[in-house]
């Protein structure tokens, strides 16, 4: 029974298993980096808090600007080739980061790292879409996400001895381990066979400047972006609301974050089952909307002055619902973004879809801090209303995209 359960978490295809290993290597290195990077920036590079923030903002800006152009190039030159190049690019500039001095060099390296930061995910999806059989595709993505959560935690734990050492060499080692993880990931990707990949599209790398005119797909991207609000809710609203507005102890915040991580590891793969069936992606997105709306209600209720035990219990339920919404939204986003991206422009379309997450990175924190935290219970109600609107609007772009698919295939229109 247990062995059968464990096997259900492992992708059936060898390509899927290879991608899971790549995800593990990548995330362990990233866990190293995230655990020690901020202290490295301040103690070793000699930056102020403001300079660290500006450098990270530079990374985010270049990532946002470069995602779609790189997606176009991935369609032209091949997603696998570009993904290997991204990993080697990250290895090069993370290695350089270990030895920079002062804010100017930090800003330059941060900008160069940002060029491929958001391009990695859609390129990975594009390679998975051609390397992994369709029946195993969403499970492979779910496994990769679960493995990443494990890798982040493992990397952070392995950083502890170096953090305790506290020397400049120890912190540089943390950054170099992250760089090395990208080299190993590139080597694994180089061995991956992609026999079913469509021929690269010969389009100019700046063709995106002519405009992306698929309004149906843009509508799907926008709705998914709204449902991805779980990211700033977890990162910003959950800790601040818990500490400021409820009777729960501050220590509960860490426990809730751990709960989110554990649930993501355990249930991302099981919740992905059935997503490939007709209407599975839309169904997952609807469930995500319902779970997120319910979590908003529970967070609001947690502020009631009914004691510590009540607040802790309600916040645990809210976190479970938030995590369920996160997992269903991820599954729905993978399936729908794949399904409606044309084969000959797969990487470009997936890059457009990835911009929804980039937009959430920019718009989500202000939405959470100004509206939700600023308005209190009314703010949670407003967020729930926004999520309800997104869930109700979602079938519109999906129906239009289904109609286009059916027309292109000469089949009856799907009613998913």
C-alpha positions as a Markdown table, in Angstrom:
| # | Residue | x | y | z |
|---|---|---|---|---|
| 1 | Unk | 0.0 | 0.0 | 0.0 |
| 2 | Unk | 2.7 | 2.5 | 1.0 |
| 3 | Unk | 5.0 | 1.6 | -1.9 |
| 4 | Unk | 2.0 | 2.0 | -4.3 |
| 5 | Unk | 1.3 | 5.4 | -2.8 |
| 6 | Unk | 4.9 | 6.5 | -3.1 |
| 7 | Unk | 5.0 | 5.3 | -6.7 |
| 8 | Unk | 2.0 | 7.5 | -7.5 |
| 9 | Unk | 4.2 | 10.5 | -6.8 |
| 10 | Unk | 6.8 | 9.4 | -9.4 |
| 11 | Unk | 6.3 | 10.4 | -13.0 |
| 12 | Unk | 5.8 | 7.3 | -15.3 |
| 13 | Unk | 8.1 | 8.6 | -18.1 |
| 14 | Unk | 11.9 | 8.7 | -17.8 |
| 15 | Unk | 11.8 | 12.3 | -19.0 |
| 16 | Unk | 9.4 | 13.2 | -16.2 |
| 17 | Unk | 11.7 | 11.6 | -13.7 |
| 18 | Unk | 14.7 | 13.5 | -15.2 |
| 19 | Unk | 12.8 | 16.8 | -14.8 |
| 20 | Unk | 12.1 | 15.9 | -11.2 |
| 21 | Unk | 15.8 | 15.4 | -10.5 |
| 22 | Unk | 16.6 | 18.7 | -12.3 |
| 23 | Unk | 14.0 | 20.4 | -10.1 |
| 24 | Unk | 15.6 | 18.9 | -6.9 |
| 25 | Unk | 19.1 | 20.1 | -7.8 |
| 26 | Unk | 17.9 | 23.5 | -8.8 |
| 27 | Unk | 15.8 | 24.0 | -5.7 |
| 28 | Unk | 18.5 | 22.7 | -3.2 |
| 29 | Unk | 20.8 | 25.3 | -4.7 |
| 30 | Unk | 18.2 | 28.0 | -4.5 |
| 31 | Unk | 17.4 | 27.0 | -0.9 |
| 32 | Unk | 21.1 | 27.6 | -0.1 |
| 33 | Unk | 20.9 | 31.0 | -1.8 |
| 34 | Unk | 17.7 | 32.2 | -0.2 |
| 35 | Unk | 18.9 | 31.2 | 3.3 |
| 36 | Unk | 22.1 | 33.2 | 3.2 |
| 37 | Unk | 21.9 | 35.7 | 0.4 |
| 38 | Unk | 20.5 | 38.7 | 2.4 |
| 39 | Unk | 23.2 | 38.5 | 5.0 |
| 40 | Unk | 25.8 | 38.0 | 2.3 |
| 41 | Unk | 24.7 | 41.1 | 0.5 |
| 42 | Unk | 25.1 | 43.2 | 3.7 |
| 43 | Unk | 28.1 | 41.7 | 5.4 |
| 44 | Unk | 30.2 | 40.6 | 2.5 |
| 45 | Unk | 29.3 | 42.9 | -0.4 |
| 46 | Unk | 28.8 | 45.8 | 2.0 |
| 47 | Unk | 25.3 | 47.0 | 0.8 |
| 48 | Unk | 22.7 | 49.0 | 2.7 |
| 49 | Unk | 19.1 | 47.7 | 3.2 |
| 50 | Unk | 18.0 | 50.1 | 0.5 |
| 51 | Unk | 20.7 | 49.0 | -2.0 |
| 52 | Unk | 19.7 | 45.4 | -1.5 |
| 53 | Unk | 16.0 | 46.3 | -2.2 |
| 54 | Unk | 17.0 | 48.3 | -5.3 |
| 55 | Unk | 19.2 | 45.4 | -6.6 |
| 56 | Unk | 16.4 | 42.9 | -6.2 |
| 57 | Unk | 14.0 | 45.3 | -7.9 |
| 58 | Unk | 16.4 | 45.5 | -10.8 |
| 59 | Unk | 16.3 | 41.7 | -11.1 |
| 60 | Unk | 12.5 | 41.7 | -11.1 |
| 61 | Unk | 12.4 | 44.5 | -13.7 |
| 62 | Unk | 14.8 | 42.8 | -16.2 |
| 63 | Unk | 13.0 | 39.5 | -15.6 |
| 64 | Unk | 9.7 | 41.1 | -16.5 |
| 65 | Unk | 11.0 | 42.8 | -19.7 |
| 66 | Unk | 13.0 | 39.8 | -21.0 |
| 67 | Unk | 10.5 | 36.9 | -20.5 |
| 68 | Unk | 8.5 | 37.2 | -23.7 |
| 69 | Unk | 11.4 | 38.1 | -26.0 |
| 70 | Unk | 13.2 | 35.0 | -24.7 |
| 71 | Unk | 10.1 | 32.9 | -25.2 |
| 72 | Unk | 10.1 | 34.0 | -28.9 |
| 73 | Unk | 13.7 | 33.0 | -29.2 |
| 74 | Unk | 13.0 | 29.6 | -27.5 |
| 75 | Unk | 10.4 | 28.9 | -30.2 |
| 76 | Unk | 13.0 | 29.8 | -32.8 |
| 77 | Unk | 16.0 | 28.0 | -31.4 |
| 78 | Unk | 14.4 | 25.2 | -29.4 |
| 79 | Unk | 13.2 | 25.3 | -25.8 |
| 80 | Unk | 15.6 | 22.6 | -24.6 |
| 81 | Unk | 18.6 | 24.4 | -26.1 |
| 82 | Unk | 17.5 | 27.7 | -24.5 |
| 83 | Unk | 16.8 | 26.1 | -21.1 |
| 84 | Unk | 20.3 | 24.7 | -21.0 |
| 85 | Unk | 21.6 | 28.1 | -21.9 |
| 86 | Unk | 19.5 | 29.7 | -19.1 |
| 87 | Unk | 20.9 | 27.3 | -16.5 |
| 88 | Unk | 24.5 | 28.0 | -17.6 |
| 89 | Unk | 23.8 | 31.8 | -17.7 |
| 90 | Unk | 22.6 | 31.6 | -14.1 |
| 91 | Unk | 25.6 | 29.5 | -13.1 |
| 92 | Unk | 28.0 | 32.1 | -14.6 |
| 93 | Unk | 26.4 | 35.2 | -13.0 |
| 94 | Unk | 25.8 | 33.6 | -9.6 |
| 95 | Unk | 29.5 | 32.6 | -9.6 |
| 96 | Unk | 30.3 | 36.2 | -10.4 |
| 97 | Unk | 28.0 | 37.4 | -7.6 |
| 98 | Unk | 30.1 | 35.6 | -5.1 |
| 99 | Unk | 33.0 | 38.0 | -5.8 |
| 100 | Unk | 31.4 | 41.4 | -6.4 |
| 101 | Unk | 32.1 | 44.4 | -4.3 |
| 102 | Unk | 30.0 | 47.5 | -3.9 |
| 103 | Unk | 26.5 | 48.5 | -5.1 |
| 104 | Unk | 27.3 | 49.2 | -8.8 |
| 105 | Unk | 28.7 | 45.7 | -9.5 |
| 106 | Unk | 25.8 | 44.2 | -7.5 |
| 107 | Unk | 23.2 | 46.1 | -9.6 |
| 108 | Unk | 24.9 | 45.0 | -12.9 |
| 109 | Unk | 25.0 | 41.3 | -11.9 |
| 110 | Unk | 21.5 | 41.5 | -10.5 |
| 111 | Unk | 20.2 | 42.8 | -13.8 |
| 112 | Unk | 22.1 | 40.1 | -15.8 |
| 113 | Unk | 20.7 | 37.4 | -13.5 |
| 114 | Unk | 17.2 | 38.8 | -14.0 |
| 115 | Unk | 17.3 | 38.4 | -17.7 |
| 116 | Unk | 16.5 | 34.7 | -17.5 |
| 117 | Unk | 14.9 | 34.6 | -14.1 |
| 118 | Unk | 11.3 | 34.3 | -15.4 |
| 119 | Unk | 12.2 | 32.6 | -18.7 |
| 120 | Unk | 13.2 | 29.4 | -17.0 |
| 121 | Unk | 9.7 | 28.3 | -15.9 |
| 122 | Unk | 7.9 | 28.7 | -19.3 |
| 123 | Unk | 10.9 | 27.1 | -21.1 |
| 124 | Unk | 10.8 | 24.2 | -18.7 |
| 125 | Unk | 7.0 | 23.8 | -19.4 |
| 126 | Unk | 7.7 | 23.9 | -23.1 |
| 127 | Unk | 10.3 | 21.1 | -22.9 |
| 128 | Unk | 8.0 | 19.1 | -20.6 |
| 129 | Unk | 5.2 | 19.4 | -23.1 |
| 130 | Unk | 7.2 | 17.7 | -25.9 |
| 131 | Unk | 9.4 | 15.4 | -23.8 |
| 132 | Unk | 6.8 | 14.0 | -21.5 |
| 133 | Unk | 3.7 | 12.0 | -22.7 |
| 134 | Unk | 0.5 | 14.1 | -22.4 |
| 135 | Unk | -1.0 | 11.7 | -19.9 |
| 136 | Unk | 2.0 | 12.1 | -17.6 |
| 137 | Unk | 2.6 | 15.9 | -18.2 |
| 138 | Unk | 0.6 | 17.5 | -15.4 |
| 139 | Unk | 1.7 | 14.9 | -12.9 |
| 140 | Unk | 5.4 | 15.6 | -13.9 |
| 141 | Unk | 4.8 | 19.3 | -13.3 |
| 142 | Unk | 3.1 | 18.5 | -9.9 |
| 143 | Unk | 6.0 | 16.3 | -8.9 |
| 144 | Unk | 8.5 | 19.0 | -9.8 |
| 145 | Unk | 6.6 | 21.4 | -7.6 |
| 146 | Unk | 6.6 | 19.0 | -4.7 |
| 147 | Unk | 10.3 | 18.3 | -5.2 |
| 148 | Unk | 11.1 | 22.0 | -5.2 |
| 149 | Unk | 9.4 | 22.5 | -1.9 |
| 150 | Unk | 11.5 | 19.6 | -0.5 |
| 151 | Unk | 14.7 | 21.0 | -2.1 |
| 152 | Unk | 14.1 | 24.5 | -0.8 |
| 153 | Unk | 13.8 | 23.2 | 2.8 |
| 154 | Unk | 16.8 | 20.8 | 2.4 |
| 155 | Unk | 19.0 | 23.6 | 1.0 |
| 156 | Unk | 18.1 | 25.9 | 3.8 |
| 157 | Unk | 18.9 | 23.2 | 6.4 |
| 158 | Unk | 22.3 | 22.4 | 4.7 |
| 159 | Unk | 23.2 | 26.1 | 4.9 |
| 160 | Unk | 23.2 | 26.1 | 8.7 |
| 161 | Unk | 26.8 | 25.1 | 9.3 |
| 162 | Unk | 28.1 | 27.8 | 6.8 |
| 163 | Unk | 25.8 | 30.4 | 8.4 |
| 164 | Unk | 27.2 | 29.5 | 11.8 |
| 165 | Unk | 30.7 | 29.9 | 10.5 |
| 166 | Unk | 29.8 | 33.5 | 9.5 |
| 167 | Unk | 33.0 | 34.1 | 7.4 |
| 168 | Unk | 33.1 | 35.8 | 4.0 |
| 169 | Unk | 34.4 | 32.5 | 2.6 |
| 170 | Unk | 31.4 | 30.6 | 4.1 |
| 171 | Unk | 28.9 | 33.0 | 2.5 |
| 172 | Unk | 30.7 | 32.9 | -0.8 |
| 173 | Unk | 30.5 | 29.1 | -0.7 |
| 174 | Unk | 26.7 | 29.4 | -0.2 |
| 175 | Unk | 26.5 | 31.4 | -3.5 |
| 176 | Unk | 28.9 | 29.1 | -5.3 |
| 177 | Unk | 26.9 | 26.0 | -4.3 |
| 178 | Unk | 23.9 | 27.6 | -5.9 |
| 179 | Unk | 25.9 | 28.3 | -9.1 |
| 180 | Unk | 27.1 | 24.7 | -9.2 |
| 181 | Unk | 23.5 | 23.4 | -8.9 |
| 182 | Unk | 22.7 | 25.1 | -12.2 |
| 183 | Unk | 25.7 | 23.5 | -13.9 |
| 184 | Unk | 24.5 | 20.0 | -12.8 |
| 185 | Unk | 21.0 | 20.8 | -13.9 |
| 186 | Unk | 22.2 | 21.9 | -17.4 |
| 187 | Unk | 24.2 | 18.6 | -17.7 |
| 188 | Unk | 21.1 | 16.6 | -16.9 |
| 189 | Unk | 19.0 | 18.5 | -19.4 |
| 190 | Unk | 21.7 | 18.0 | -22.1 |
| 191 | Unk | 21.2 | 14.2 | -21.7 |
| 192 | Unk | 17.4 | 14.5 | -22.1 |
| 193 | Unk | 16.1 | 13.2 | -25.4 |
| 194 | Unk | 13.3 | 15.2 | -27.0 |
| 195 | Unk | 12.4 | 13.2 | -30.1 |
| 196 | Unk | 8.9 | 14.6 | -30.5 |
| 197 | Unk | 9.8 | 18.3 | -30.4 |
| 198 | Unk | 8.3 | 20.3 | -33.3 |
| 199 | Unk | 10.8 | 22.0 | -35.7 |
| 200 | Unk | 11.9 | 25.4 | -34.3 |
| 201 | Unk | 10.0 | 28.4 | -35.7 |
| 202 | Unk | 12.1 | 30.8 | -37.7 |
| 203 | Unk | 10.8 | 34.1 | -36.3 |
| 204 | Unk | 12.7 | 37.2 | -35.3 |
| 205 | Unk | 13.6 | 37.5 | -31.7 |
| 206 | Unk | 11.8 | 40.9 | -31.7 |
| 207 | Unk | 8.6 | 39.7 | -33.3 |
| 208 | Unk | 6.8 | 40.2 | -30.0 |
| 209 | Unk | 7.0 | 43.9 | -30.7 |
| 210 | Unk | 4.3 | 43.5 | -33.3 |
| 211 | Unk | 1.9 | 42.7 | -30.4 |
| 212 | Unk | 0.4 | 39.6 | -29.0 |
| 213 | Unk | -3.1 | 39.6 | -30.4 |
| 214 | Unk | -4.6 | 36.4 | -28.9 |
| 215 | Unk | -7.2 | 38.1 | -26.7 |
| 216 | Unk | -8.6 | 34.8 | -25.6 |
| 217 | Unk | -5.3 | 33.6 | -24.2 |
| 218 | Unk | -4.7 | 37.0 | -22.6 |
| 219 | Unk | -8.1 | 36.7 | -20.9 |
| 220 | Unk | -7.1 | 33.3 | -19.6 |
| 221 | Unk | -3.8 | 34.7 | -18.4 |
| 222 | Unk | -5.5 | 37.6 | -16.6 |
| 223 | Unk | -8.0 | 35.4 | -14.7 |
| 224 | Unk | -5.2 | 33.0 | -13.7 |
| 225 | Unk | -3.2 | 36.0 | -12.5 |
| 226 | Unk | -6.1 | 37.0 | -10.1 |
| 227 | Unk | -6.4 | 33.5 | -8.8 |
| 228 | Unk | -2.6 | 33.5 | -8.1 |
| 229 | Unk | -3.2 | 36.0 | -5.4 |
| 230 | Unk | -2.5 | 33.2 | -3.0 |
| 231 | Unk | 1.3 | 34.0 | -3.3 |
| 232 | Unk | 1.2 | 37.5 | -1.7 |
| 233 | Unk | -1.5 | 36.3 | 0.8 |
| 234 | Unk | 0.9 | 33.6 | 2.0 |
| 235 | Unk | 4.0 | 35.8 | 2.0 |
| 236 | Unk | 2.6 | 39.1 | 3.2 |
| 237 | Unk | -1.0 | 38.9 | 4.5 |
| 238 | Unk | -0.7 | 35.7 | 6.6 |
| 239 | Unk | 2.2 | 36.8 | 8.8 |
| 240 | Unk | 1.1 | 40.4 | 9.3 |
| 241 | Unk | -2.6 | 39.6 | 9.8 |
| 242 | Unk | -1.7 | 36.9 | 12.3 |
| 243 | Unk | 0.6 | 39.1 | 14.3 |
| 244 | Unk | -1.4 | 42.4 | 14.2 |
| 245 | Unk | -5.0 | 41.4 | 14.1 |
| 246 | Unk | -5.5 | 38.1 | 15.9 |
| 247 | Unk | -4.9 | 36.7 | 19.4 |
| 248 | Unk | -2.5 | 34.0 | 18.0 |
| 249 | Unk | 1.1 | 34.0 | 19.2 |
| 250 | Unk | 3.8 | 35.3 | 16.8 |
| 251 | Unk | 5.4 | 31.8 | 16.8 |
| 252 | Unk | 2.4 | 30.4 | 15.0 |
| 253 | Unk | 3.5 | 32.2 | 11.7 |
| 254 | Unk | 6.4 | 29.8 | 11.3 |
| 255 | Unk | 4.1 | 26.8 | 12.0 |
| 256 | Unk | 1.6 | 28.0 | 9.4 |
| 257 | Unk | 4.4 | 28.4 | 6.7 |
| 258 | Unk | 5.7 | 24.9 | 7.5 |
| 259 | Unk | 2.1 | 23.6 | 7.3 |
| 260 | Unk | 1.8 | 25.1 | 3.9 |
| 261 | Unk | 5.0 | 23.6 | 2.7 |
| 262 | Unk | 4.2 | 20.1 | 4.0 |
| 263 | Unk | 0.7 | 20.1 | 2.5 |
| 264 | Unk | 2.2 | 21.2 | -0.8 |
| 265 | Unk | 4.7 | 18.4 | -0.8 |
| 266 | Unk | 2.1 | 15.8 | 0.1 |
| 267 | Unk | -0.9 | 16.8 | -2.0 |
| 268 | Unk | 0.3 | 18.6 | -5.1 |
| 269 | Unk | 0.6 | 15.3 | -7.0 |
| 270 | Unk | -2.7 | 13.7 | -5.8 |
| 271 | Unk | -4.6 | 16.9 | -6.6 |
| 272 | Unk | -3.1 | 16.9 | -10.1 |
| 273 | Unk | -4.7 | 13.5 | -11.0 |
| 274 | Unk | -7.5 | 13.9 | -13.4 |
| 275 | Unk | -6.5 | 17.3 | -14.7 |
| 276 | Unk | -5.8 | 15.9 | -18.1 |
| 277 | Unk | -9.4 | 14.7 | -18.5 |
| 278 | Unk | -11.8 | 16.8 | -20.4 |
| 279 | Unk | -12.6 | 19.9 | -18.4 |
| 280 | Unk | -10.0 | 19.0 | -15.7 |
| 281 | Unk | -8.1 | 22.3 | -16.0 |
| 282 | Unk | -11.2 | 24.4 | -15.7 |
| 283 | Unk | -12.5 | 22.3 | -12.8 |
| 284 | Unk | -9.3 | 22.8 | -10.9 |
| 285 | Unk | -9.4 | 26.5 | -11.4 |
| 286 | Unk | -13.0 | 26.7 | -10.1 |
| 287 | Unk | -12.0 | 24.7 | -7.0 |
| 288 | Unk | -9.1 | 27.0 | -6.5 |
| 289 | Unk | -11.4 | 30.0 | -6.5 |
| 290 | Unk | -13.8 | 28.4 | -4.0 |
| 291 | Unk | -11.0 | 27.4 | -1.7 |
| 292 | Unk | -9.4 | 30.8 | -1.8 |
| 293 | Unk | -12.7 | 32.6 | -1.2 |
| 294 | Unk | -13.3 | 30.3 | 1.9 |
| 295 | Unk | -9.8 | 31.1 | 3.1 |
| 296 | Unk | -10.5 | 34.8 | 3.0 |
| 297 | Unk | -13.6 | 34.2 | 5.1 |
| 298 | Unk | -11.6 | 32.2 | 7.7 |
| 299 | Unk | -8.8 | 34.8 | 7.9 |
| 300 | Unk | -11.4 | 37.5 | 8.6 |
| 301 | Unk | -13.1 | 35.3 | 11.3 |
| 302 | Unk | -9.7 | 34.7 | 12.9 |
| 303 | Unk | -9.6 | 38.4 | 14.0 |
| 304 | Unk | -12.6 | 37.9 | 16.3 |
| 305 | Unk | -11.5 | 38.5 | 20.0 |
| 306 | Unk | -12.4 | 35.0 | 21.2 |
| 307 | Unk | -9.0 | 33.9 | 22.6 |
| 308 | Unk | -5.8 | 32.3 | 21.5 |
| 309 | Unk | -7.1 | 28.8 | 20.9 |
| 310 | Unk | -9.9 | 30.1 | 18.7 |
| 311 | Unk | -7.5 | 32.2 | 16.6 |
| 312 | Unk | -5.0 | 29.5 | 16.2 |
| 313 | Unk | -7.6 | 26.9 | 15.2 |
| 314 | Unk | -9.2 | 29.2 | 12.6 |
| 315 | Unk | -5.8 | 30.3 | 11.2 |
| 316 | Unk | -4.9 | 26.6 | 10.7 |
| 317 | Unk | -8.1 | 26.1 | 8.7 |
| 318 | Unk | -7.5 | 29.2 | 6.7 |
| 319 | Unk | -4.0 | 28.1 | 5.8 |
| 320 | Unk | -5.2 | 24.6 | 4.7 |
| 321 | Unk | -7.8 | 26.3 | 2.5 |
| 322 | Unk | -5.2 | 28.8 | 1.1 |
| 323 | Unk | -2.9 | 25.9 | 0.3 |
| 324 | Unk | -5.7 | 23.9 | -1.4 |
| 325 | Unk | -6.4 | 27.0 | -3.5 |
| 326 | Unk | -2.7 | 27.3 | -4.3 |
| 327 | Unk | -2.4 | 23.7 | -5.4 |
| 328 | Unk | -5.6 | 23.7 | -7.5 |
| 329 | Unk | -4.6 | 26.9 | -9.2 |
| 330 | Unk | -1.2 | 25.6 | -10.1 |
| 331 | Unk | -2.7 | 22.4 | -11.6 |
| 332 | Unk | -5.3 | 24.4 | -13.5 |
| 333 | Unk | -2.8 | 26.9 | -14.8 |
| 334 | Unk | -0.4 | 24.1 | -16.0 |
| 335 | Unk | -3.2 | 22.3 | -17.9 |
| 336 | Unk | -4.9 | 25.3 | -19.4 |
| 337 | Unk | -1.7 | 27.1 | -20.4 |
| 338 | Unk | -0.5 | 24.0 | -22.2 |
| 339 | Unk | -3.7 | 23.1 | -23.8 |
| 340 | Unk | -4.3 | 26.4 | -25.6 |
| 341 | Unk | -0.7 | 27.2 | -26.6 |
| 342 | Unk | -0.1 | 26.4 | -30.3 |
| 343 | Unk | 2.7 | 23.9 | -30.8 |
| 344 | Unk | 4.7 | 26.1 | -33.1 |
| 345 | Unk | 4.6 | 29.0 | -30.6 |
| 346 | Unk | 4.6 | 27.0 | -27.3 |
| 347 | Unk | 7.4 | 28.9 | -25.5 |
| 348 | Unk | 6.1 | 32.3 | -26.5 |
| 349 | Unk | 2.6 | 31.6 | -25.3 |
| 350 | Unk | 3.8 | 30.1 | -22.0 |
| 351 | Unk | 6.0 | 33.1 | -21.5 |
| 352 | Unk | 2.9 | 35.3 | -21.9 |
| 353 | Unk | 1.2 | 33.2 | -19.3 |
| 354 | Unk | 4.2 | 33.5 | -17.0 |
| 355 | Unk | 3.8 | 37.3 | -17.1 |
| 356 | Unk | 0.7 | 36.8 | -15.0 |
| 357 | Unk | 2.9 | 35.6 | -12.1 |
| 358 | Unk | 5.2 | 38.6 | -12.8 |
| 359 | Unk | 2.3 | 40.9 | -12.6 |
| 360 | Unk | 1.2 | 39.3 | -9.4 |
| 361 | Unk | 4.7 | 39.9 | -8.0 |
| 362 | Unk | 4.2 | 43.6 | -8.7 |
| 363 | Unk | 0.5 | 44.1 | -8.0 |
| 364 | Unk | -0.2 | 41.5 | -5.3 |
| 365 | Unk | 1.8 | 43.0 | -2.4 |
| 366 | Unk | 0.2 | 46.5 | -2.7 |
| 367 | Unk | -3.3 | 44.8 | -3.1 |
| 368 | Unk | -2.7 | 42.8 | 0.1 |
| 369 | Unk | -1.1 | 45.6 | 2.2 |
| 370 | Unk | -3.4 | 48.5 | 1.1 |
| 371 | Unk | -6.7 | 46.8 | 0.6 |
| 372 | Unk | -6.7 | 43.6 | 2.7 |
| 373 | Unk | -4.6 | 44.7 | 5.7 |
| 374 | Unk | -5.7 | 48.3 | 5.4 |
| 375 | Unk | -9.4 | 47.7 | 5.3 |
| 376 | Unk | -9.4 | 44.7 | 7.7 |
| 377 | Unk | -12.5 | 42.4 | 7.5 |
| 378 | Unk | -13.8 | 44.6 | 4.6 |
| 379 | Unk | -10.5 | 44.0 | 2.8 |
| 380 | Unk | -10.9 | 40.3 | 3.0 |
| 381 | Unk | -14.5 | 40.6 | 1.7 |
| 382 | Unk | -13.2 | 42.7 | -1.2 |
| 383 | Unk | -10.5 | 40.1 | -2.1 |
| 384 | Unk | -13.1 | 37.4 | -1.9 |
| 385 | Unk | -15.4 | 39.4 | -4.3 |
| 386 | Unk | -12.4 | 39.8 | -6.7 |
| 387 | Unk | -11.8 | 36.0 | -6.6 |
| 388 | Unk | -15.5 | 35.3 | -7.2 |
| 389 | Unk | -15.5 | 37.5 | -10.2 |
| 390 | Unk | -12.4 | 35.8 | -11.6 |
| 391 | Unk | -14.0 | 32.3 | -11.0 |
| 392 | Unk | -17.2 | 33.4 | -12.8 |
| 393 | Unk | -15.4 | 34.9 | -15.7 |
| 394 | Unk | -13.0 | 32.0 | -16.3 |
| 395 | Unk | -15.4 | 29.9 | -18.4 |
| 396 | Unk | -15.7 | 32.7 | -21.0 |
| 397 | Unk | -12.1 | 32.6 | -22.4 |
| 398 | Unk | -12.0 | 28.8 | -21.9 |
| 399 | Unk | -15.1 | 28.4 | -24.0 |
| 400 | Unk | -13.7 | 30.6 | -26.8 |
| 401 | Unk | -10.4 | 28.8 | -26.7 |
| 402 | Unk | -12.2 | 25.4 | -26.9 |
| 403 | Unk | -14.2 | 26.7 | -29.8 |
| 404 | Unk | -11.0 | 27.6 | -31.6 |
| 405 | Unk | -9.4 | 24.3 | -30.9 |
| 406 | Unk | -12.5 | 22.4 | -32.1 |
| 407 | Unk | -12.6 | 24.5 | -35.3 |
| 408 | Unk | -8.9 | 23.9 | -36.0 |
| 409 | Unk | -9.4 | 20.2 | -35.5 |
| 410 | Unk | -12.6 | 20.0 | -37.4 |
| 411 | Unk | -14.4 | 18.5 | -34.4 |
| 412 | Unk | -17.5 | 19.5 | -32.5 |
| 413 | Unk | -17.0 | 22.3 | -30.0 |
| 414 | Unk | -16.2 | 21.1 | -26.5 |
| 415 | Unk | -18.4 | 22.2 | -23.7 |
| 416 | Unk | -15.9 | 22.0 | -20.9 |
